[in-house]
Short mmCIF file of N, CA and C in Angstrom, two decimals:
data_model
loop_
_atom_site.label_atom_id
_atom_site.label_comp_id
_atom_site.label_asym_id
_atom_site.label_seq_id
_atom_site.Cartn_x
_atom_site.Cartn_y
_atom_site.Cartn_z
N UNK Z 1 -60.44 135.59 -127.57
CA UNK Z 1 -60.13 137.00 -127.81
C UNK Z 1 -61.29 137.93 -128.13
N UNK Z 2 -61.63 138.62 -127.01
CA UNK Z 2 -62.57 139.64 -127.29
C UNK Z 2 -62.50 140.42 -128.41
N UNK Z 3 -63.48 140.95 -129.03
CA UNK Z 3 -63.66 141.93 -130.26
C UNK Z 3 -63.92 143.22 -129.47
N UNK Z 4 -62.94 143.98 -129.22
CA UNK Z 4 -63.16 145.45 -128.74
C UNK Z 4 -62.92 146.42 -129.59
N UNK Z 5 -63.45 146.31 -130.82
CA UNK Z 5 -63.10 147.23 -131.84
C UNK Z 5 -64.40 148.07 -132.06
N UNK Z 6 -64.19 149.29 -131.80
CA UNK Z 6 -65.64 150.03 -132.19
C UNK Z 6 -65.21 150.91 -133.27
N UNK Z 7 -66.20 150.79 -134.23
CA UNK Z 7 -65.80 151.56 -135.26
C UNK Z 7 -67.02 152.73 -135.38
N UNK Z 8 -66.70 154.04 -135.55
CA UNK Z 8 -67.46 155.11 -135.35
C UNK Z 8 -67.34 156.16 -136.60
N UNK Z 9 -68.46 156.27 -137.44
CA UNK Z 9 -68.22 157.19 -138.75
C UNK Z 9 -68.07 158.44 -138.52
N UNK Z 10 -66.90 159.10 -138.93
CA UNK Z 10 -66.34 160.43 -138.83
C UNK Z 10 -66.37 160.93 -137.39
N UNK Z 11 -66.26 160.05 -136.43
CA UNK Z 11 -65.89 160.58 -134.92
C UNK Z 11 -67.41 160.92 -134.06
N UNK Z 12 -68.36 160.57 -134.79
CA UNK Z 12 -69.87 160.93 -134.13
C UNK Z 12 -69.97 160.22 -132.94
N UNK Z 13 -70.59 160.88 -131.69
CA UNK Z 13 -70.77 160.41 -130.53
C UNK Z 13 -72.04 159.32 -130.73
N UNK Z 14 -72.09 158.77 -129.79
CA UNK Z 14 -73.27 157.82 -129.75
C UNK Z 14 -74.85 158.57 -129.91
N UNK Z 15 -74.84 159.74 -129.14
CA UNK Z 15 -75.85 160.53 -129.26
C UNK Z 15 -76.13 160.97 -130.65
N UNK Z 16 -75.11 161.59 -131.15
CA UNK Z 16 -74.99 162.22 -132.48
C UNK Z 16 -75.45 161.12 -133.56
N UNK Z 17 -74.98 159.74 -133.16
CA UNK Z 17 -75.22 158.61 -134.14
C UNK Z 17 -76.77 158.31 -134.02
N UNK Z 18 -77.44 158.25 -132.91
CA UNK Z 18 -78.68 158.17 -132.86
C UNK Z 18 -79.57 159.13 -133.46
N UNK Z 19 -79.24 160.49 -133.61
CA UNK Z 19 -79.65 161.59 -133.96
C UNK Z 19 -79.61 161.57 -135.62
N UNK Z 20 -78.46 160.81 -135.96
CA UNK Z 20 -78.22 160.65 -137.56
C UNK Z 20 -78.82 159.46 -138.05
N UNK Z 21 -79.26 158.50 -137.12
CA UNK Z 21 -79.86 157.47 -137.61
C UNK Z 21 -81.21 157.44 -137.43
N UNK Z 22 -81.85 158.39 -136.90
CA UNK Z 22 -83.39 158.74 -136.67
C UNK Z 22 -83.95 157.81 -135.63
N UNK Z 23 -83.04 157.33 -134.80
CA UNK Z 23 -83.69 156.26 -133.78
C UNK Z 23 -84.45 157.09 -132.85
N UNK Z 24 -85.75 156.32 -132.20
CA UNK Z 24 -86.48 157.06 -131.15
C UNK Z 24 -85.82 156.44 -130.04
N UNK Z 25 -85.92 157.48 -128.92
CA UNK Z 25 -85.29 157.25 -127.67
C UNK Z 25 -85.90 156.10 -127.12
N UNK Z 26 -85.32 155.12 -126.66
CA UNK Z 26 -85.80 153.77 -125.99
C UNK Z 26 -86.17 152.80 -127.00
N UNK Z 27 -86.26 153.06 -128.33
CA UNK Z 27 -86.82 152.04 -129.24
C UNK Z 27 -85.65 150.96 -129.55
N UNK Z 28 -86.08 149.79 -129.82
CA UNK Z 28 -85.31 148.58 -130.01
C UNK Z 28 -84.82 148.63 -131.73
N UNK Z 29 -83.69 148.29 -131.76
CA UNK Z 29 -83.20 148.31 -133.37
C UNK Z 29 -84.08 147.07 -133.96
N UNK Z 30 -84.36 147.18 -135.27
CA UNK Z 30 -85.19 146.34 -136.01
C UNK Z 30 -84.32 144.99 -136.34
N UNK Z 31 -84.82 143.90 -136.41
CA UNK Z 31 -83.92 142.73 -136.66
C UNK Z 31 -84.04 142.30 -138.06
N UNK Z 32 -84.73 143.04 -138.85
CA UNK Z 32 -84.77 142.92 -140.19
C UNK Z 32 -83.58 143.40 -140.97
N UNK Z 33 -83.15 142.70 -142.11
CA UNK Z 33 -81.99 143.38 -142.70
C UNK Z 33 -82.16 144.58 -143.32
N UNK Z 34 -80.91 145.46 -143.18
CA UNK Z 34 -81.20 146.81 -143.59
C UNK Z 34 -81.12 146.69 -145.28
N UNK Z 35 -81.45 147.92 -145.90
CA UNK Z 35 -81.11 147.86 -147.45
C UNK Z 35 -79.79 147.72 -147.72
N UNK Z 36 -79.45 147.20 -149.03
CA UNK Z 36 -78.06 146.95 -149.49
C UNK Z 36 -77.47 148.23 -149.63
N UNK Z 37 -77.71 149.35 -149.29
CA UNK Z 37 -76.88 150.59 -149.56
C UNK Z 37 -76.21 151.19 -148.47
N UNK Z 38 -76.36 150.35 -147.55
CA UNK Z 38 -75.66 150.60 -146.32
C UNK Z 38 -74.04 150.73 -146.55
N UNK Z 39 -73.49 151.68 -145.96
CA UNK Z 39 -72.23 151.77 -146.10
C UNK Z 39 -71.65 151.99 -144.58
N UNK Z 40 -70.26 151.44 -144.46
CA UNK Z 40 -69.49 151.67 -143.20
C UNK Z 40 -68.45 152.14 -143.34
N UNK Z 41 -67.86 153.08 -142.33
CA UNK Z 41 -66.48 153.69 -142.40
C UNK Z 41 -65.48 152.42 -143.01
N UNK Z 42 -64.35 153.00 -143.61
CA UNK Z 42 -63.46 151.82 -144.19
C UNK Z 42 -62.59 151.46 -142.86
N UNK Z 43 -62.19 150.24 -143.08
CA UNK Z 43 -61.29 149.58 -141.88
C UNK Z 43 -60.02 150.40 -141.79
N UNK Z 44 -59.95 150.94 -140.44
CA UNK Z 44 -58.61 151.81 -140.22
C UNK Z 44 -57.42 150.82 -140.10
N UNK Z 45 -56.51 151.49 -140.08
CA UNK Z 45 -55.13 150.48 -139.77
C UNK Z 45 -55.10 150.05 -138.36
N UNK Z 46 -55.72 150.54 -137.55
CA UNK Z 46 -55.70 149.93 -136.17
C UNK Z 46 -56.59 148.79 -136.01
N UNK Z 47 -58.01 149.15 -136.73
CA UNK Z 47 -58.72 147.78 -136.89
C UNK Z 47 -58.12 146.86 -137.59
N UNK Z 48 -57.40 146.90 -138.78
CA UNK Z 48 -56.70 146.03 -139.79
C UNK Z 48 -55.71 145.15 -138.74
N UNK Z 49 -54.89 146.02 -137.87
CA UNK Z 49 -53.85 145.14 -137.03
C UNK Z 49 -54.69 144.24 -136.34
N UNK Z 50 -55.69 144.73 -135.71
CA UNK Z 50 -56.60 143.97 -134.77
C UNK Z 50 -57.20 142.62 -135.45
N UNK Z 51 -57.83 142.96 -136.66
CA UNK Z 51 -58.34 141.89 -137.22
C UNK Z 51 -57.51 140.90 -137.88
N UNK Z 52 -56.25 141.39 -138.40
CA UNK Z 52 -55.12 140.50 -138.50
C UNK Z 52 -54.68 139.54 -137.58
N UNK Z 53 -54.45 140.24 -136.11
CA UNK Z 53 -54.01 139.41 -135.24
C UNK Z 53 -55.03 138.14 -134.82
N UNK Z 54 -56.30 138.53 -134.93
CA UNK Z 54 -57.58 137.64 -134.92
C UNK Z 54 -57.45 136.53 -135.60
N UNK Z 55 -57.35 137.07 -137.17
CA UNK Z 55 -57.20 135.90 -138.02
C UNK Z 55 -55.95 135.08 -137.64
N UNK Z 56 -54.81 135.53 -137.39
CA UNK Z 56 -53.72 134.84 -137.32
C UNK Z 56 -53.98 133.54 -136.09
N UNK Z 57 -54.49 134.26 -134.88
CA UNK Z 57 -54.84 133.20 -133.86
C UNK Z 57 -55.90 132.20 -134.36
N UNK Z 58 -56.78 132.49 -134.82
CA UNK Z 58 -57.95 131.55 -135.26
C UNK Z 58 -57.60 130.63 -136.63
N UNK Z 59 -56.64 131.27 -137.35
CA UNK Z 59 -56.26 130.38 -138.67
C UNK Z 59 -55.14 129.55 -138.26
N UNK Z 60 -54.28 129.78 -137.23
CA UNK Z 60 -53.15 129.05 -136.76
C UNK Z 60 -52.19 128.65 -138.17
N UNK Z 61 -51.83 129.71 -138.79
CA UNK Z 61 -50.80 129.36 -139.82
C UNK Z 61 -51.51 129.10 -141.20
N UNK Z 62 -52.60 128.90 -141.32
CA UNK Z 62 -53.29 128.63 -142.53
C UNK Z 62 -53.48 129.99 -143.39
N UNK Z 63 -53.77 129.82 -144.60
CA UNK Z 63 -54.03 130.91 -145.53
C UNK Z 63 -55.58 131.16 -145.23
N UNK Z 64 -56.39 130.32 -144.57
CA UNK Z 64 -57.89 130.59 -144.43
C UNK Z 64 -58.33 130.22 -143.23
N UNK Z 65 -59.53 130.73 -142.62
CA UNK Z 65 -59.79 130.39 -141.39
C UNK Z 65 -61.18 129.81 -141.42
N UNK Z 66 -61.38 128.61 -140.92
CA UNK Z 66 -62.72 127.87 -140.98
C UNK Z 66 -63.71 128.50 -140.18
N UNK Z 67 -64.87 128.11 -140.50
CA UNK Z 67 -66.10 128.53 -139.67
C UNK Z 67 -66.14 128.17 -138.32
N UNK Z 68 -65.59 127.06 -138.09
CA UNK Z 68 -65.46 126.46 -136.74
C UNK Z 68 -64.33 127.29 -135.78
N UNK Z 69 -63.28 127.35 -136.45
CA UNK Z 69 -62.15 128.03 -135.96
C UNK Z 69 -62.41 129.60 -135.66
N UNK Z 70 -63.39 130.26 -136.44
CA UNK Z 70 -63.54 131.55 -136.11
C UNK Z 70 -64.97 131.79 -135.14
N UNK Z 71 -65.58 130.59 -134.87
CA UNK Z 71 -66.64 130.91 -134.01
C UNK Z 71 -66.39 131.37 -132.59
N UNK Z 72 -65.41 131.25 -131.90
CA UNK Z 72 -64.96 131.70 -130.72
C UNK Z 72 -64.84 133.06 -130.91
N UNK Z 73 -64.19 133.62 -131.75
CA UNK Z 73 -64.05 134.89 -132.06
C UNK Z 73 -65.25 135.87 -132.05
N UNK Z 74 -66.13 135.27 -132.98
CA UNK Z 74 -67.57 136.03 -132.95
C UNK Z 74 -68.32 135.80 -131.61
N UNK Z 75 -68.01 134.58 -131.09
CA UNK Z 75 -68.93 134.50 -129.86
C UNK Z 75 -68.22 135.41 -128.68
N UNK Z 76 -66.91 135.66 -128.47
CA UNK Z 76 -66.51 136.51 -127.59
C UNK Z 76 -66.87 137.96 -128.01
N UNK Z 77 -67.49 138.46 -129.06
CA UNK Z 77 -67.89 139.81 -129.34
C UNK Z 77 -69.23 139.77 -129.31
N UNK Z 78 -69.97 138.83 -128.69
CA UNK Z 78 -71.44 138.90 -128.59
C UNK Z 78 -72.34 138.72 -129.89
N UNK Z 79 -71.84 138.23 -130.73
CA UNK Z 79 -72.43 138.29 -132.02
C UNK Z 79 -73.36 137.09 -132.10
N UNK Z 80 -74.66 137.05 -132.26
CA UNK Z 80 -75.49 135.84 -132.22
C UNK Z 80 -75.05 135.11 -133.34
N UNK Z 81 -75.44 133.60 -133.42
CA UNK Z 81 -75.30 132.97 -134.57
C UNK Z 81 -75.98 133.03 -135.81
N UNK Z 82 -77.32 133.81 -135.66
CA UNK Z 82 -78.08 133.94 -136.94
C UNK Z 82 -77.29 135.30 -137.64
N UNK Z 83 -76.73 136.20 -136.82
CA UNK Z 83 -76.07 137.18 -137.42
C UNK Z 83 -74.55 136.72 -138.00
N UNK Z 84 -73.93 135.81 -137.29
CA UNK Z 84 -72.74 135.18 -137.94
C UNK Z 84 -73.07 134.57 -139.28
N UNK Z 85 -74.04 133.88 -139.21
CA UNK Z 85 -74.64 133.11 -140.46
C UNK Z 85 -74.61 134.10 -141.40
N UNK Z 86 -75.44 135.06 -141.28
CA UNK Z 86 -75.70 136.21 -142.37
C UNK Z 86 -74.20 136.76 -142.74
N UNK Z 87 -73.49 137.22 -141.92
CA UNK Z 87 -72.34 137.96 -142.13
C UNK Z 87 -71.22 136.85 -143.06
N UNK Z 88 -71.49 135.79 -142.38
CA UNK Z 88 -70.43 134.80 -143.23
C UNK Z 88 -71.03 134.60 -144.65
N UNK Z 89 -72.03 134.45 -144.90
CA UNK Z 89 -72.92 134.24 -146.24
C UNK Z 89 -72.47 135.55 -147.06
N UNK Z 90 -72.67 136.72 -146.27
CA UNK Z 90 -72.30 138.07 -147.05
C UNK Z 90 -70.74 137.93 -147.72
N UNK Z 91 -69.92 137.54 -146.85
CA UNK Z 91 -68.56 137.35 -147.24
C UNK Z 91 -68.24 136.36 -148.35
N UNK Z 92 -68.78 135.27 -148.23
CA UNK Z 92 -68.85 134.10 -149.35
C UNK Z 92 -69.37 134.76 -150.62
N UNK Z 93 -70.63 135.42 -150.65
CA UNK Z 93 -71.26 135.73 -151.81
C UNK Z 93 -70.60 137.13 -152.30
N UNK Z 94 -69.64 137.73 -151.77
CA UNK Z 94 -69.15 138.80 -152.29
C UNK Z 94 -67.78 138.23 -153.09
N UNK Z 95 -67.35 137.10 -153.06
CA UNK Z 95 -66.27 136.34 -153.73
C UNK Z 95 -66.32 136.64 -155.38
N UNK Z 96 -65.26 136.90 -155.87
CA UNK Z 96 -65.41 136.60 -157.47
C UNK Z 96 -65.44 135.26 -157.87
N UNK Z 97 -65.80 134.93 -159.16
CA UNK Z 97 -65.91 133.64 -159.53
C UNK Z 97 -64.79 132.81 -159.56
N UNK Z 98 -63.59 133.27 -159.56
CA UNK Z 98 -62.49 132.34 -159.78
C UNK Z 98 -62.20 132.07 -157.93
N UNK Z 99 -62.39 133.06 -157.14
CA UNK Z 99 -62.33 132.72 -155.67
C UNK Z 99 -63.48 131.66 -155.38
N UNK Z 100 -64.51 131.88 -155.65
CA UNK Z 100 -65.59 131.14 -155.17
C UNK Z 100 -65.50 129.61 -155.70
N UNK Z 101 -64.82 129.45 -157.05
CA UNK Z 101 -64.57 128.14 -157.37
C UNK Z 101 -63.50 127.47 -156.63
N UNK Z 102 -62.42 128.02 -156.08
CA UNK Z 102 -61.46 127.38 -155.39
C UNK Z 102 -61.44 127.44 -153.90
N UNK Z 103 -62.44 127.96 -153.33
CA UNK Z 103 -62.42 128.14 -151.79
C UNK Z 103 -63.71 127.61 -151.34
N UNK Z 104 -63.88 126.79 -150.09
CA UNK Z 104 -64.84 126.43 -149.61
C UNK Z 104 -65.73 127.59 -149.11
N UNK Z 105 -67.12 127.32 -148.92
CA UNK Z 105 -68.03 128.22 -148.15
C UNK Z 105 -67.70 128.27 -146.69
N UNK Z 106 -67.05 127.15 -146.23
CA UNK Z 106 -66.56 127.24 -144.88
C UNK Z 106 -65.42 128.09 -144.55
N UNK Z 107 -64.58 128.30 -145.43
CA UNK Z 107 -63.30 129.21 -145.16
C UNK Z 107 -63.28 130.71 -145.62
N UNK Z 108 -62.73 131.38 -144.76
CA UNK Z 108 -62.54 133.11 -145.11
C UNK Z 108 -61.18 133.16 -145.26
N UNK Z 109 -60.65 134.20 -146.33
CA UNK Z 109 -59.58 134.58 -146.31
C UNK Z 109 -59.25 135.57 -145.13
N UNK Z 110 -57.94 136.25 -145.19
CA UNK Z 110 -57.75 137.13 -144.12
C UNK Z 110 -58.55 138.33 -144.44
N UNK Z 111 -58.77 138.96 -145.61
CA UNK Z 111 -59.55 139.95 -146.06
C UNK Z 111 -61.20 139.81 -145.88
N UNK Z 112 -61.60 138.56 -146.21
CA UNK Z 112 -62.88 138.23 -145.87
C UNK Z 112 -63.26 138.34 -144.45
N UNK Z 113 -62.35 137.86 -143.63
CA UNK Z 113 -62.61 137.40 -142.18
C UNK Z 113 -62.44 139.09 -141.49
N UNK Z 114 -61.70 139.92 -142.01
CA UNK Z 114 -61.76 141.48 -141.61
C UNK Z 114 -62.98 142.11 -141.85
N UNK Z 115 -63.36 141.84 -143.03
CA UNK Z 115 -64.54 142.32 -143.48
C UNK Z 115 -65.79 141.84 -142.65
N UNK Z 116 -65.81 140.51 -142.33
CA UNK Z 116 -66.72 139.86 -141.54
C UNK Z 116 -66.63 140.67 -139.96
N UNK Z 117 -65.49 140.74 -139.40
CA UNK Z 117 -65.26 141.23 -138.33
C UNK Z 117 -65.83 142.70 -138.03
N UNK Z 118 -65.53 143.53 -139.34
CA UNK Z 118 -66.18 144.82 -139.19
C UNK Z 118 -67.44 144.97 -139.19
N UNK Z 119 -68.16 143.95 -140.08
CA UNK Z 119 -69.39 143.92 -139.91
C UNK Z 119 -70.02 143.69 -138.58
N UNK Z 120 -69.50 142.70 -138.19
CA UNK Z 120 -69.98 141.98 -136.67
C UNK Z 120 -69.79 143.46 -135.59
N UNK Z 121 -68.46 144.18 -135.66
CA UNK Z 121 -68.46 145.46 -134.96
C UNK Z 121 -69.29 146.30 -135.09
N UNK Z 122 -69.60 146.66 -136.34
CA UNK Z 122 -70.83 147.47 -136.82
C UNK Z 122 -72.20 147.26 -136.15
N UNK Z 123 -72.38 145.83 -136.28
CA UNK Z 123 -73.56 145.46 -135.68
C UNK Z 123 -73.83 145.42 -134.19
N UNK Z 124 -72.63 145.05 -133.44
CA UNK Z 124 -72.49 145.29 -131.96
C UNK Z 124 -72.64 146.84 -131.60
N UNK Z 125 -71.79 147.58 -132.35
CA UNK Z 125 -71.75 148.84 -132.01
C UNK Z 125 -72.98 149.87 -132.40
N UNK Z 126 -74.01 149.21 -132.84
CA UNK Z 126 -75.19 150.05 -133.31
C UNK Z 126 -75.02 150.57 -134.42
N UNK Z 127 -74.17 150.70 -135.37
CA UNK Z 127 -73.75 151.13 -136.43
C UNK Z 127 -75.03 150.83 -137.57
N UNK Z 128 -75.68 149.75 -137.29
CA UNK Z 128 -76.63 149.40 -138.43
C UNK Z 128 -77.75 149.25 -137.73
N UNK Z 129 -78.52 150.28 -137.36
CA UNK Z 129 -79.82 150.44 -136.75
C UNK Z 129 -80.88 149.56 -137.53
N UNK Z 130 -80.96 149.31 -138.64
CA UNK Z 130 -81.81 148.68 -139.57
C UNK Z 130 -81.36 147.10 -139.46
N UNK Z 131 -80.54 146.86 -139.04
CA UNK Z 131 -79.83 145.33 -138.90
C UNK Z 131 -78.83 145.14 -140.05
N UNK Z 132 -78.41 144.00 -140.32
CA UNK Z 132 -77.38 143.72 -141.38
C UNK Z 132 -77.97 143.97 -142.63
N UNK Z 133 -77.08 144.25 -143.58
CA UNK Z 133 -77.53 144.60 -144.98
C UNK Z 133 -77.70 143.26 -145.89
N UNK Z 134 -78.38 143.70 -146.78
CA UNK Z 134 -78.96 142.31 -147.73
C UNK Z 134 -77.55 141.80 -148.50
N UNK Z 135 -76.66 142.68 -148.84
CA UNK Z 135 -75.43 142.54 -149.52
C UNK Z 135 -74.30 143.04 -148.81
N UNK Z 136 -73.26 142.72 -149.41
CA UNK Z 136 -71.86 143.35 -148.88
C UNK Z 136 -71.89 144.81 -148.95
N UNK Z 137 -71.57 145.66 -148.21
CA UNK Z 137 -71.50 147.02 -148.56
C UNK Z 137 -70.27 147.16 -149.56
N UNK Z 138 -70.52 148.18 -150.32
CA UNK Z 138 -69.64 148.24 -151.66
C UNK Z 138 -68.01 148.49 -151.09
N UNK Z 139 -67.97 149.46 -149.98
CA UNK Z 139 -66.63 149.62 -149.42
C UNK Z 139 -66.07 148.42 -149.14
N UNK Z 140 -66.65 147.50 -148.32
CA UNK Z 140 -66.07 146.17 -147.94
C UNK Z 140 -65.83 145.18 -149.07
N UNK Z 141 -66.86 145.29 -150.20
CA UNK Z 141 -66.50 144.37 -151.36
C UNK Z 141 -65.32 144.70 -152.16
N UNK Z 142 -65.21 146.06 -152.31
CA UNK Z 142 -64.08 146.57 -152.81
C UNK Z 142 -62.70 146.27 -151.85
N UNK Z 143 -62.71 146.34 -150.67
CA UNK Z 143 -61.50 146.03 -149.65
C UNK Z 143 -61.11 144.57 -149.98
N UNK Z 144 -62.01 143.84 -149.95
CA UNK Z 144 -62.13 142.18 -150.29
C UNK Z 144 -61.29 142.15 -151.56
N UNK Z 145 -61.65 142.70 -152.62
CA UNK Z 145 -61.32 142.54 -153.93
C UNK Z 145 -59.85 142.90 -154.16
N UNK Z 146 -59.46 144.15 -153.54
CA UNK Z 146 -58.14 144.56 -153.56
C UNK Z 146 -57.15 143.76 -152.74
N UNK Z 147 -57.69 143.50 -151.59
CA UNK Z 147 -56.78 142.33 -150.79
C UNK Z 147 -56.55 141.32 -151.50
N UNK Z 148 -57.53 140.64 -152.16
CA UNK Z 148 -57.38 139.40 -152.80
C UNK Z 148 -56.49 139.70 -154.10
N UNK Z 149 -56.60 140.65 -154.59
CA UNK Z 149 -55.51 140.80 -155.91
C UNK Z 149 -54.12 141.04 -155.45
N UNK Z 150 -53.98 142.02 -154.27
CA UNK Z 150 -52.75 141.97 -153.81
C UNK Z 150 -51.93 140.69 -153.46
N UNK Z 151 -52.84 139.82 -152.54
CA UNK Z 151 -52.29 138.64 -152.19
C UNK Z 151 -51.95 137.79 -153.14
N UNK Z 152 -52.85 137.52 -154.38
CA UNK Z 152 -52.48 137.01 -155.84
C UNK Z 152 -51.12 137.40 -156.38
N UNK Z 153 -50.90 138.61 -156.32
CA UNK Z 153 -49.72 139.35 -156.99
C UNK Z 153 -48.42 139.02 -155.97
N UNK Z 154 -48.59 139.02 -154.81
CA UNK Z 154 -47.59 138.49 -153.84
C UNK Z 154 -47.21 137.07 -154.07
N UNK Z 155 -48.21 136.36 -154.44
CA UNK Z 155 -47.88 134.72 -154.41
C UNK Z 155 -47.48 134.56 -155.99
N UNK Z 156 -47.72 135.25 -156.88
CA UNK Z 156 -47.09 135.14 -157.92
C UNK Z 156 -45.70 135.66 -158.29
N UNK Z 157 -45.43 136.62 -157.45
CA UNK Z 157 -44.09 137.23 -157.28
C UNK Z 157 -42.91 136.27 -156.39
N UNK Z 158 -43.53 135.77 -155.39
CA UNK Z 158 -42.74 134.86 -154.86
C UNK Z 158 -42.67 133.57 -155.61
N UNK Z 159 -43.57 132.97 -156.34
CA UNK Z 159 -43.27 132.08 -157.23
C UNK Z 159 -42.11 132.16 -158.29
N UNK Z 160 -42.14 133.58 -158.79
CA UNK Z 160 -41.25 134.03 -159.82
C UNK Z 160 -39.85 134.08 -159.15
N UNK Z 161 -39.56 134.49 -157.81
CA UNK Z 161 -38.67 134.73 -157.21
C UNK Z 161 -37.99 133.31 -156.91
N UNK Z 162 -38.85 132.31 -156.36
CA UNK Z 162 -38.19 130.85 -156.35
C UNK Z 162 -37.76 130.27 -157.53
N UNK Z 163 -38.61 130.36 -158.67
CA UNK Z 163 -37.93 129.66 -159.93
C UNK Z 163 -36.73 130.43 -160.23
N UNK Z 164 -36.73 131.62 -160.26
CA UNK Z 164 -35.42 132.39 -160.68
C UNK Z 164 -34.38 131.69 -159.75
N UNK Z 165 -34.49 131.73 -158.34
CA UNK Z 165 -33.62 131.03 -157.45
C UNK Z 165 -33.19 129.55 -157.96
N UNK Z 166 -34.27 128.91 -158.47
CA UNK Z 166 -33.69 127.48 -158.73
C UNK Z 166 -33.10 127.33 -160.03
N UNK Z 167 -33.26 128.28 -160.87
CA UNK Z 167 -32.69 128.27 -162.29
C UNK Z 167 -31.24 129.00 -162.11
N UNK Z 168 -30.81 129.60 -161.02
CA UNK Z 168 -29.68 130.08 -160.68
C UNK Z 168 -28.80 129.29 -160.00
N UNK Z 169 -29.55 128.34 -159.21
CA UNK Z 169 -28.74 127.42 -158.74
C UNK Z 169 -28.48 125.96 -159.40
N UNK Z 170 -29.30 125.89 -160.51
CA UNK Z 170 -29.41 124.94 -161.51
C UNK Z 170 -28.22 125.27 -162.44
N UNK Z 171 -27.90 126.59 -162.86
CA UNK Z 171 -27.02 127.09 -163.75
C UNK Z 171 -25.53 127.10 -163.09
N UNK Z 172 -25.61 127.37 -161.92
CA UNK Z 172 -24.29 127.36 -160.97
C UNK Z 172 -23.82 126.00 -160.91
N UNK Z 173 -24.75 125.14 -160.56
CA UNK Z 173 -24.13 123.61 -160.55
C UNK Z 173 -23.68 122.89 -161.72
N UNK Z 174 -24.17 123.59 -162.80
CA UNK Z 174 -23.72 122.87 -164.32
C UNK Z 174 -22.66 123.61 -164.88
N UNK Z 175 -22.35 124.87 -164.32
CA UNK Z 175 -21.22 125.46 -165.20
C UNK Z 175 -19.87 124.92 -164.66
N UNK Z 176 -18.98 124.91 -165.48
CA UNK Z 176 -17.58 124.17 -165.35
C UNK Z 176 -16.86 125.08 -164.20
N UNK Z 177 -16.10 124.39 -163.53
CA UNK Z 177 -15.32 125.21 -162.44
C UNK Z 177 -13.95 125.49 -163.10
N UNK Z 178 -13.40 126.72 -162.84
CA UNK Z 178 -12.17 127.08 -163.63
C UNK Z 178 -10.98 126.59 -162.67
#
């Protein structure tokens, strides 16, 4: 699946972006990582749907996607292996301590995968003229945190629902028939 998602801050044209970024005409982008203060526009609903579809295809029904299963997605987006390594590392390092302890560094959740694809799209789309950031941009770190919390809450609610259904079934089977 090619990654054809173009993120564009506040609808700026590519020439406006070049002026905003202070790039010299004909100059090449620096390959050194950008400062940690880099911020990207938030993930839009359309981007989220696209990222979710790519995650579903790569994860094949699992709750996480492995690095090997994600590789074709990044390759189709023309993201170099070194950039994928850096982006993957940013996602892993942005995890809270509970998540870090319970998930392999070779796996990303759907939220982490979306953040990784968003960073990859920004890199390919020249929204990061100074290169990839040294740490996860704050907006994406918050996105991952909120998505992980929502997923945990949904899992807890589902567990409670299943427990209540089991108790009701047990109570119904043990009550005398009139």
